[in-house]
Coordinates of C-alpha atoms in Angstrom, one line a residue:
Chain A
M1 CA 144.4 114.2 88.7
A2 CA 145.2 117.5 87.0
R3 CA 148.2 117.9 89.9
R4 CA 149.7 115.0 88.2
R5 CA 152.4 116.0 85.8
R6 CA 152.8 114.5 83.0
L7 CA 155.4 111.8 82.8
E8 CA 157.6 112.7 79.9
R9 CA 158.7 108.9 78.8
K10 CA 156.3 106.1 78.3
P11 CA 157.9 103.1 79.5
L12 CA 158.3 100.7 76.6
L13 CA 158.2 97.6 78.4
A14 CA 154.9 98.1 80.3
V15 CA 153.6 99.3 77.1
V16 CA 154.7 96.2 75.2
A17 CA 153.6 94.1 78.2
T18 CA 150.1 95.8 78.0
V19 CA 149.7 94.7 74.1
V20 CA 150.7 91.5 74.7
F21 CA 148.5 91.0 77.8
F22 CA 145.3 92.1 75.7
A23 CA 146.2 89.8 72.7
W24 CA 146.4 87.0 75.5
L25 CA 143.1 88.0 76.7
Y26 CA 141.2 88.5 73.7
L27 CA 142.8 85.9 71.2
P28 CA 141.4 82.7 73.4
I29 CA 137.7 84.5 73.3
L30 CA 137.6 85.4 69.8
A31 CA 138.6 82.2 68.7
V32 CA 135.8 80.8 70.4
A33 CA 133.3 83.0 68.6
L34 CA 135.3 82.7 65.4
F35 CA 134.8 78.9 64.9
S36 CA 131.8 78.8 66.3
F37 CA 130.5 80.0 62.8
N38 CA 132.8 77.3 61.1
D39 CA 130.8 75.2 58.9
K40 CA 133.5 71.9 59.9
K41 CA 134.3 70.5 63.5
S42 CA 138.1 71.7 63.2
L43 CA 139.0 74.1 65.9
S44 CA 142.2 75.2 63.6
S45 CA 141.0 75.6 60.0
F46 CA 138.4 78.0 59.3
S47 CA 136.6 76.5 56.1
G48 CA 133.5 78.4 55.9
F49 CA 130.9 80.3 57.5
S50 CA 127.8 78.5 58.6
L51 CA 125.3 78.9 61.5
R52 CA 124.6 75.1 62.2
W53 CA 126.2 75.1 65.4
Y54 CA 123.8 77.5 66.2
D55 CA 120.9 75.8 64.5
D56 CA 121.6 72.9 66.7
L57 CA 121.3 74.8 70.0
V58 CA 118.2 76.3 68.9
H59 CA 116.6 72.8 68.6
D60 CA 118.4 71.1 71.9
R61 CA 115.5 71.1 73.9
A62 CA 117.4 70.0 77.0
L63 CA 119.6 73.0 76.8
L64 CA 116.7 75.9 76.2
D65 CA 115.5 74.5 79.4
S66 CA 118.6 74.6 81.2
L67 CA 118.8 78.6 79.7
V68 CA 115.5 79.4 80.7
A69 CA 116.2 77.7 84.4
S70 CA 119.5 80.3 84.4
L71 CA 117.6 83.3 83.8
T72 CA 114.8 82.2 86.2
I73 CA 117.3 81.5 89.3
A74 CA 119.2 84.9 88.4
S75 CA 116.3 87.0 88.2
I76 CA 114.9 85.9 91.5
A77 CA 118.3 86.1 92.8
T78 CA 118.7 89.6 91.9
V79 CA 115.1 90.7 93.2
G80 CA 116.2 88.9 96.4
S81 CA 119.8 90.2 97.3
L82 CA 119.0 93.7 96.1
V83 CA 116.2 93.7 98.8
L84 CA 118.3 92.3 101.4
G85 CA 121.4 93.8 100.5
T86 CA 119.8 97.1 100.3
M87 CA 118.3 96.6 104.0
L88 CA 121.5 95.5 105.1
A89 CA 123.0 98.5 103.8
L90 CA 120.7 101.0 104.9
G91 CA 120.8 99.3 108.4
L92 CA 124.7 99.1 108.4
E93 CA 125.3 102.7 107.5
R94 CA 123.6 103.8 110.9
V95 CA 123.9 101.6 113.6
T96 CA 127.7 101.8 114.4
S97 CA 127.9 100.0 117.3
R98 CA 130.1 97.2 117.9
R99 CA 126.9 94.9 116.7
G100 CA 126.5 96.8 113.7
R101 CA 130.5 96.0 113.0
V102 CA 130.2 92.2 113.9
I103 CA 127.2 92.0 111.4
G104 CA 129.0 93.9 108.8
A105 CA 132.0 91.6 108.9
V106 CA 130.0 88.7 109.1
T107 CA 127.8 89.4 105.7
L108 CA 131.0 89.9 103.8
L109 CA 133.0 87.1 104.2
P110 CA 130.8 85.3 101.6
L111 CA 133.5 87.6 99.8
V112 CA 136.8 86.3 100.5
T113 CA 135.4 82.8 101.0
P114 CA 136.6 80.5 98.2
E115 CA 133.2 79.4 96.1
I116 CA 133.7 75.6 96.3
V117 CA 133.5 76.1 100.6
T118 CA 130.5 78.2 100.2
G119 CA 128.9 75.4 97.6
V120 CA 129.6 72.3 100.1
A121 CA 128.8 74.4 103.0
A122 CA 125.3 75.1 101.1
L123 CA 124.8 71.4 100.0
L124 CA 125.5 70.0 103.7
L125 CA 122.8 73.0 104.8
F126 CA 119.9 71.9 102.8
T127 CA 120.5 68.3 102.6
G128 CA 120.9 68.5 106.1
I129 CA 117.5 70.2 106.8
G130 CA 115.8 67.7 104.6
M131 CA 115.8 70.0 101.3
K132 CA 115.7 68.4 97.7
L133 CA 118.4 69.9 95.6
S134 CA 116.1 71.9 93.2
M135 CA 116.3 75.4 91.5
T136 CA 115.1 76.6 94.6
T137 CA 118.5 75.2 96.5
V138 CA 120.4 77.3 94.0
V139 CA 118.5 80.6 94.3
L140 CA 118.7 80.4 98.1
A141 CA 122.6 79.7 97.6
E142 CA 123.1 82.5 95.4
I143 CA 120.9 85.0 97.0
T144 CA 123.1 84.1 100.1
F145 CA 126.3 84.8 98.1
S146 CA 125.4 87.8 96.1
I147 CA 123.9 90.1 99.0
A148 CA 127.5 91.0 99.9
Y149 CA 128.0 92.4 96.8
V150 CA 124.8 94.8 96.6
T151 CA 126.1 95.8 100.3
V152 CA 129.0 97.3 99.0
I153 CA 127.6 99.2 96.2
V154 CA 125.1 100.3 98.3
R155 CA 127.2 101.1 100.9
G156 CA 129.4 103.2 98.8
R157 CA 126.3 105.4 97.2
L158 CA 125.3 105.9 100.7
T159 CA 128.2 107.3 101.9
A160 CA 128.1 109.9 98.8
I161 CA 124.5 111.2 99.9
A162 CA 125.4 111.6 103.5
L163 CA 122.9 112.1 106.6
E164 CA 122.6 115.5 105.7
V165 CA 119.6 114.7 102.8
E166 CA 118.0 112.6 105.1
E167 CA 117.9 114.9 108.1
A168 CA 116.8 117.9 105.3
A169 CA 113.9 115.3 104.8
R170 CA 113.4 114.6 108.6
D171 CA 113.4 118.5 109.5
L172 CA 110.7 118.8 107.0
G173 CA 108.2 116.3 108.4
C174 CA 109.5 113.0 107.6
T175 CA 109.2 109.8 109.4
P176 CA 112.8 107.9 109.3
A177 CA 110.5 105.2 107.1
Q178 CA 109.3 107.7 104.8
A179 CA 112.5 109.8 104.5
V180 CA 114.4 106.2 103.5
R181 CA 111.0 105.8 100.7
L182 CA 110.8 109.3 99.8
V183 CA 114.3 110.5 99.5
I184 CA 117.3 108.0 100.2
L185 CA 115.8 105.2 97.7
P186 CA 115.3 107.4 95.0
M187 CA 118.7 108.4 94.9
L188 CA 119.5 104.6 95.7
V189 CA 118.4 104.0 92.1
P190 CA 121.5 104.0 90.0
A191 CA 123.3 102.3 92.3
L192 CA 120.7 99.7 92.7
L193 CA 120.3 99.5 88.8
G194 CA 124.3 99.1 88.2
A195 CA 124.3 96.3 91.8
G196 CA 121.3 94.4 90.0
L197 CA 123.1 94.1 86.4
L198 CA 126.4 93.2 88.0
V199 CA 124.8 90.7 90.3
F200 CA 122.4 89.1 87.4
A201 CA 125.4 88.3 85.2
L202 CA 127.2 86.8 88.0
V203 CA 124.7 84.4 89.2
F204 CA 123.8 84.0 85.5
D205 CA 127.5 82.8 84.5
D206 CA 127.9 81.0 88.3
F207 CA 129.2 77.4 88.4
V208 CA 130.4 76.5 91.3
L209 CA 127.6 77.3 93.7
A210 CA 124.8 76.0 91.1
F211 CA 127.5 72.8 90.3
F212 CA 126.9 71.9 94.3
T213 CA 123.3 73.0 95.3
T214 CA 121.3 71.8 91.6
G215 CA 119.4 69.1 91.3
V216 CA 119.0 66.8 88.5
D217 CA 116.4 68.5 85.7
P218 CA 116.6 71.7 84.7
Q219 CA 120.1 72.1 85.3
P220 CA 121.6 75.6 85.2
L221 CA 123.1 76.6 82.1
P222 CA 126.9 76.5 83.2
V223 CA 126.5 73.1 84.8
R224 CA 125.4 71.4 81.6
V225 CA 128.2 73.3 79.9
Y226 CA 130.7 71.9 82.3
S227 CA 129.3 68.5 81.7
S228 CA 129.5 68.8 78.1
I229 CA 133.3 70.5 78.0
R230 CA 134.4 67.5 80.0
F231 CA 133.7 65.6 77.2
G232 CA 135.2 67.5 74.7
V233 CA 135.7 70.6 72.8
S234 CA 132.8 70.9 70.2
P235 CA 131.6 73.0 67.9
S236 CA 128.4 73.7 69.6
I237 CA 129.9 74.7 73.0
N238 CA 131.7 76.9 71.1
A239 CA 128.3 78.6 70.2
I240 CA 127.0 78.6 73.7
G241 CA 130.1 80.0 74.8
T242 CA 130.0 83.0 72.4
L243 CA 126.4 83.6 73.3
M244 CA 127.3 83.6 76.8
L245 CA 130.1 85.7 76.8
L246 CA 128.1 88.2 74.6
G247 CA 125.0 88.3 77.2
S248 CA 127.3 88.4 80.0
A249 CA 129.8 91.1 78.6
L250 CA 126.6 93.6 77.7
L251 CA 125.2 93.3 81.2
I252 CA 128.4 94.0 82.7
V253 CA 128.7 97.0 80.5
A254 CA 125.3 98.1 81.2
A255 CA 126.1 97.8 84.9
L256 CA 129.6 99.7 84.1
T257 CA 128.2 102.7 82.3
L258 CA 124.7 102.7 83.3
P259 CA 125.0 104.5 86.9
R260 CA 127.4 106.8 85.2
L261 CA 124.4 108.3 83.1
F262 CA 122.6 108.8 85.8
G263 CA 124.6 111.5 87.1
R264 CA 127.9 112.6 88.7
G265 CA 128.0 109.2 91.0
Q266 CA 130.6 106.7 91.5
S267 CA 129.8 104.1 88.7
S268 CA 130.7 100.5 89.6
L269 CA 133.9 100.6 87.7
D270 CA 134.9 102.9 90.3
L271 CA 133.7 100.6 93.2
I272 CA 135.2 97.6 91.6
T273 CA 138.6 99.6 91.0
G274 CA 138.5 101.8 94.4
G275 CA 138.9 104.4 91.9
H276 CA 138.1 108.1 93.3
R277 CA 137.8 111.4 91.4
Chain B
M1 CA 135.3 101.8 108.0
T2 CA 134.6 105.3 106.8
T3 CA 131.0 104.8 107.9
V4 CA 132.1 104.6 111.5
E5 CA 134.3 107.3 111.2
Q6 CA 131.4 109.5 109.8
G7 CA 129.2 108.2 112.6
D8 CA 131.6 109.6 115.2
V9 CA 131.5 112.7 113.5
H10 CA 127.9 113.6 113.5
T11 CA 127.0 112.9 116.9
G12 CA 124.1 115.1 116.8
T13 CA 122.9 113.6 113.9
R14 CA 123.4 110.2 114.9
R15 CA 121.5 110.5 118.2
S16 CA 118.3 111.7 116.1
A17 CA 119.0 109.1 113.6
Q18 CA 119.3 106.2 116.5
R19 CA 116.0 107.4 118.1
T20 CA 114.4 105.0 115.7
S21 CA 114.4 101.7 115.7
L22 CA 114.1 101.7 112.0
W23 CA 117.6 100.6 111.4
G24 CA 117.5 97.8 113.8
W25 CA 114.7 96.3 112.1
L26 CA 116.0 96.9 108.7
L27 CA 119.3 95.2 110.0
A28 CA 117.0 92.2 111.7
L29 CA 116.0 90.1 108.3
P30 CA 119.3 89.9 106.1
T31 CA 121.0 89.3 109.1
A32 CA 118.6 86.3 110.3
W33 CA 119.0 85.2 106.3
M34 CA 122.7 84.9 106.9
V35 CA 123.0 83.3 109.8
T36 CA 120.5 80.8 108.7
F37 CA 122.2 80.4 105.4
F38 CA 125.8 81.1 105.7
V39 CA 127.0 81.1 109.3
S40 CA 124.9 77.6 110.2
S41 CA 126.2 76.3 106.9
M42 CA 129.8 76.9 107.8
A43 CA 129.5 75.3 111.5
L44 CA 128.0 72.5 109.9
I45 CA 130.9 71.9 107.6
V46 CA 132.9 72.3 110.6
M47 CA 130.9 69.9 113.0
L48 CA 130.8 67.4 109.8
S49 CA 134.6 67.1 109.4
F50 CA 135.0 65.2 113.2
G51 CA 131.9 63.1 111.7
R52 CA 131.9 60.0 110.3
T53 CA 130.4 57.7 107.2
T54 CA 128.0 55.4 108.5
N55 CA 128.0 51.6 107.3
D56 CA 125.0 52.4 104.8
G57 CA 127.1 55.4 103.1
Y58 CA 125.5 58.5 104.9
P59 CA 127.2 61.1 107.0
A60 CA 126.8 61.3 110.6
F61 CA 127.8 63.6 113.3
A62 CA 130.2 62.2 115.4
A63 CA 133.3 63.3 117.9
S64 CA 136.6 61.6 116.2
T65 CA 139.6 63.1 114.5
A66 CA 139.8 60.1 112.3
N67 CA 139.2 62.4 109.0
Y68 CA 142.0 64.8 110.1
R69 CA 144.2 61.5 110.6
A70 CA 143.1 60.5 107.1
I71 CA 144.2 64.1 105.6
W72 CA 147.6 63.6 107.3
N73 CA 149.0 61.0 104.5
E74 CA 151.5 61.0 101.8
V75 CA 149.1 61.3 99.1
Y76 CA 146.8 64.3 100.5
L77 CA 150.0 66.3 101.8
E78 CA 151.2 65.9 98.3
L79 CA 148.0 67.2 96.8
F80 CA 148.0 70.2 99.4
L81 CA 151.4 71.3 98.5
R82 CA 151.0 71.1 94.8
S83 CA 147.8 73.1 95.1
L84 CA 149.7 76.1 97.3
L85 CA 152.6 75.6 94.7
Y86 CA 150.0 76.3 91.6
A87 CA 148.4 79.0 93.4
L88 CA 151.7 80.5 94.7
A89 CA 152.6 80.4 91.2
T90 CA 149.7 81.5 89.9
V91 CA 149.8 84.9 92.4
V92 CA 153.6 85.7 90.8
I93 CA 152.6 85.3 87.6
S94 CA 149.9 87.2 87.8
A95 CA 151.8 90.3 89.4
L96 CA 154.6 90.1 86.7
I97 CA 151.4 90.3 84.3
A98 CA 149.6 93.0 85.9
Y99 CA 152.2 95.2 87.4
P100 CA 153.4 96.6 84.0
V101 CA 150.0 96.8 82.8
A102 CA 148.4 98.5 85.4
Y103 CA 151.5 100.7 85.4
A104 CA 151.3 101.3 81.7
I105 CA 147.4 102.3 82.1
A106 CA 147.7 104.3 85.3
L107 CA 150.6 106.8 84.6
H108 CA 150.3 106.6 81.0
G109 CA 146.8 106.3 79.7
G110 CA 145.7 109.3 79.5
R111 CA 142.2 109.5 78.6
Y112 CA 141.5 106.1 78.0
K113 CA 142.2 104.9 80.9
N114 CA 138.7 104.1 82.4
A115 CA 137.9 102.6 78.7
L116 CA 141.2 100.4 78.7
I117 CA 140.6 99.2 82.4
A118 CA 136.8 98.6 81.4
A119 CA 138.0 96.4 78.6
I120 CA 140.2 94.1 81.2
V121 CA 136.9 93.8 83.3
V122 CA 134.4 92.8 81.1
P123 CA 135.8 89.5 79.8
F124 CA 136.7 89.0 83.1
F125 CA 133.4 89.3 84.6
A126 CA 131.8 87.5 82.0
S127 CA 131.4 83.6 82.5
Y128 CA 134.4 82.2 83.9
L129 CA 133.6 78.4 82.9
V130 CA 133.6 79.6 79.1
R131 CA 136.7 81.4 79.6
M132 CA 138.3 78.1 80.7
Y133 CA 136.7 76.0 77.8
A134 CA 138.2 79.4 75.4
W135 CA 141.5 78.8 77.0
K136 CA 141.2 74.8 77.0
A137 CA 140.3 74.9 73.2
L138 CA 143.5 76.9 72.1
L139 CA 145.8 74.6 73.6
S140 CA 143.9 71.5 72.8
D141 CA 146.0 69.4 70.0
D142 CA 144.2 70.6 67.0
G143 CA 143.6 74.0 68.6
L144 CA 145.2 77.4 67.1
V145 CA 148.2 77.4 68.9
N146 CA 149.0 74.2 67.9
S147 CA 148.1 74.5 64.1
G148 CA 150.1 77.5 64.0
L149 CA 153.0 76.4 65.2
R150 CA 152.7 73.5 62.6
A151 CA 152.3 75.9 60.0
S152 CA 154.9 77.8 61.0
G153 CA 157.4 75.0 61.0
I154 CA 158.3 75.4 64.8
S155 CA 157.4 72.0 66.1
D156 CA 155.0 68.9 65.2
G157 CA 152.4 70.2 67.9
V158 CA 152.7 70.4 71.3
T159 CA 151.2 68.7 74.5
F160 CA 149.4 71.6 76.3
L161 CA 146.6 70.1 77.8
N162 CA 147.4 67.7 81.3
T163 CA 150.4 69.9 82.0
P164 CA 150.9 72.1 85.3
W165 CA 151.6 74.5 82.8
A166 CA 148.1 74.4 81.1
V167 CA 146.3 74.5 84.6
V168 CA 148.5 77.2 86.2
G169 CA 148.2 79.3 82.6
G170 CA 144.2 78.9 83.2
L171 CA 144.6 79.9 86.6
V172 CA 146.1 82.9 85.6
Y173 CA 144.1 83.8 82.9
G174 CA 141.2 83.5 85.0
F175 CA 142.3 85.6 88.3
V176 CA 144.6 87.9 87.0
V177 CA 142.5 90.6 87.2
F178 CA 142.0 90.5 90.5
M179 CA 145.6 91.4 90.6
I180 CA 145.3 94.3 87.8
L181 CA 142.5 96.2 90.0
P182 CA 144.4 96.6 92.9
V183 CA 147.9 97.0 91.8
Y184 CA 146.2 99.7 89.0
A185 CA 143.9 101.6 92.2
S186 CA 147.2 101.6 94.1
L187 CA 149.0 103.1 91.1
E188 CA 146.3 105.8 90.5
R189 CA 146.6 107.2 94.0
L190 CA 150.4 107.3 93.8
D191 CA 152.0 110.9 93.6
T192 CA 153.8 111.2 90.3
S193 CA 155.9 113.8 92.5
L194 CA 157.4 110.9 94.1
I195 CA 159.1 109.4 91.1
E196 CA 159.6 113.2 90.0
A197 CA 161.3 113.8 93.6
G198 CA 163.4 110.3 92.2
K199 CA 164.9 111.6 89.0
D200 CA 165.7 114.9 90.6
L201 CA 167.9 113.1 93.1
Y202 CA 169.3 111.6 89.6
H203 CA 168.1 108.2 90.4
G204 CA 168.0 106.5 87.3
P205 CA 164.6 104.8 85.9
V206 CA 165.2 101.5 87.8
R207 CA 166.4 103.0 91.3
T208 CA 163.5 104.9 91.0
F209 CA 161.1 102.1 90.3
V210 CA 162.5 99.6 92.9
G211 CA 163.4 102.5 95.5
V212 CA 160.2 104.6 95.1
T213 CA 157.1 103.2 93.2
L214 CA 157.3 99.9 93.8
P215 CA 157.3 100.4 97.9
A216 CA 154.6 102.7 97.3
T217 CA 152.2 100.4 95.7
R218 CA 152.7 97.2 97.6
A219 CA 149.7 97.5 99.5
G220 CA 148.0 97.2 96.0
L221 CA 150.2 94.2 95.3
Y222 CA 149.7 92.4 99.0
G223 CA 146.1 93.0 98.1
G224 CA 146.0 91.3 94.7
A225 CA 147.8 88.5 96.3
L226 CA 145.8 87.7 98.3
L227 CA 142.3 88.3 95.9
V228 CA 144.3 86.0 93.5
F229 CA 145.3 83.2 96.1
L230 CA 141.9 83.1 97.2
P231 CA 140.1 81.7 94.3
A232 CA 143.2 79.8 93.0
L233 CA 143.6 77.9 96.0
G234 CA 140.0 76.8 95.9
D235 CA 139.6 75.9 92.4
F236 CA 138.8 73.0 90.5
V237 CA 138.0 73.9 87.5
S238 CA 141.3 74.7 85.7
A239 CA 142.5 71.3 87.1
Q240 CA 139.5 69.6 85.9
L241 CA 139.3 71.0 82.2
L242 CA 143.0 71.8 81.5
G243 CA 144.5 69.3 83.8
G244 CA 143.9 65.6 84.9
A245 CA 144.5 63.2 87.9
S246 CA 148.4 64.2 88.0
T247 CA 147.4 68.4 88.4
Y248 CA 144.4 67.7 90.9
M249 CA 144.3 70.4 93.5
M250 CA 142.8 70.6 96.8
G251 CA 139.4 71.8 95.1
N252 CA 139.2 68.5 92.8
L253 CA 139.6 66.3 96.1
V254 CA 136.6 68.5 97.9
Q255 CA 134.5 68.3 95.0
Q256 CA 135.0 64.3 94.3
Q257 CA 134.5 64.0 98.3
F258 CA 131.0 65.6 98.0
A259 CA 130.0 64.9 94.3
E260 CA 131.6 61.2 93.5
G261 CA 133.1 60.2 96.4
Q262 CA 130.5 60.8 98.6
N263 CA 133.0 60.7 101.8
W264 CA 131.3 64.0 103.0
P265 CA 132.9 64.1 106.4
L266 CA 136.3 63.7 104.7
G267 CA 135.5 66.2 102.4
S268 CA 134.4 68.9 105.5
A269 CA 138.1 68.1 106.7
L270 CA 139.2 69.0 103.7
T271 CA 137.2 72.2 103.6
V272 CA 138.1 73.2 106.8
G273 CA 142.1 72.4 106.5
M274 CA 141.8 74.7 103.0
M275 CA 139.9 77.5 105.0
A276 CA 142.8 76.9 108.0
A277 CA 145.4 77.8 105.6
L278 CA 143.1 80.9 104.1
T279 CA 143.2 82.2 107.2
V280 CA 146.5 82.3 108.6
L281 CA 146.9 84.3 105.3
M282 CA 144.6 86.6 105.6
V283 CA 145.6 87.5 109.1
A284 CA 149.4 87.7 107.9
Y285 CA 148.0 90.2 105.1
L286 CA 145.9 92.3 107.6
R287 CA 149.1 92.4 110.0
A288 CA 151.3 92.7 106.7
T289 CA 149.0 96.2 105.7
A290 CA 147.8 97.4 109.4
T291 CA 151.6 98.4 110.1
R292 CA 151.6 100.4 107.4
G293 CA 148.1 102.2 107.6
G294 CA 149.9 105.6 108.0
E295 CA 151.4 105.4 104.3
R296 CA 147.9 106.6 102.3

């Protein structure tokens, strides 16, 4: 970056486009947030500040059940995909055979498969083997979908810590398992934290997979929100929406910044953008 | 990919690392998981797409191509074409929006670069559904846009919802980040001395852009196009919430077969058709980028 010479002229068109883009990006979200505090039902004129729509939420038993369900699903799926994804990343990092490459490709497939396909496929599988659709089936589907994210992020970090560290540990008398447990895993903590937060946010918000794999009650929050949106636009959805946006925004910000606080390693943002420094 | 090269370079260390069966054991569980829950479910879809619905309405395996023949009719083909068109329009509009934004941030963002990219990424990774809802609320008949139009006296209100514009707009709003990120990454990697060279050769800004910048960032645009096209073609939320039956896409049709219509074999065939279309595109993308591998 230091090598780069400064370009003298700012391209006016691109700058204007960027400003307009940010307005377009945030206007709908901010409007939803603003009108969630409206004391009337209107979505166009703000008549006064009120917390009545939030009050409604707190007293909506079914909605709170959905919230708890979503938090539970996201927690379990995060732990599950972190364990499996890390094992996969470690294994793929060292097994360089053809078999390893095939496994690597197959495990990345969920990333390039439209969610609706993964969703209906999971639905077929679970009903095919006679599993009743429930929170369990949602968790299983979400773990399957999330492993690839963990693997990509952890592998990005693994290539940075390289073989030498592990070699050194081996020279000092560690068994391979000890080297992984005592040396590699602690070095992976920032990446695992970032991946964990990202997966939690993605799973908590995920609608499509949850829609196809959920049973009747309690439905995950996004599924419940979807059915209420279909009935129309109401201020209480504004309130849920605002809370959901706020919650996941906080998680994503944490996922982006926390790994960086731990040191000079790549942050999840670099991994998402492919940026190198 | 880098890992494979690394392993080849460190042949000495690789041997000692491979002397243990640890790595194979670590791979076994996640591989078994993926085969059980992903590979087998995909295989099920393909198998059921040749299946049939029994008289009492249950899906059953068979060896008939009836579902594929059923898809091959005017109604479905029109819907299929509409999906392709919407997804394609989404890609093009996303590229038109994403390029200037990525350009301004990558080349002129200075020390705010990371903050600006984060400001784009954060809302995109937060609730797709809520963002679609926000878009719907904004465009609805008594929404902010229409009340703004009415207040300014420009118009008595415009019907946005239930039009292709709202649906494609929603798709762009939903997925444009997948275009911005790869284009941004390729612009970040761009050697700006190339632009300087263009200027030194007395190229105007337009000619420099078309002749130098654009070709050098082609890979980012191709990557972005794929990343936007994939989810846009399979999406059913946008057309469901912002459009209506006349804007339904393949995703809506698949969703109907599985959630409402209960014709799972037909839904499976539709899904396989969607995957086939995407695979063709993916192969085309890999071909297009592979031949230019040396450029990076």
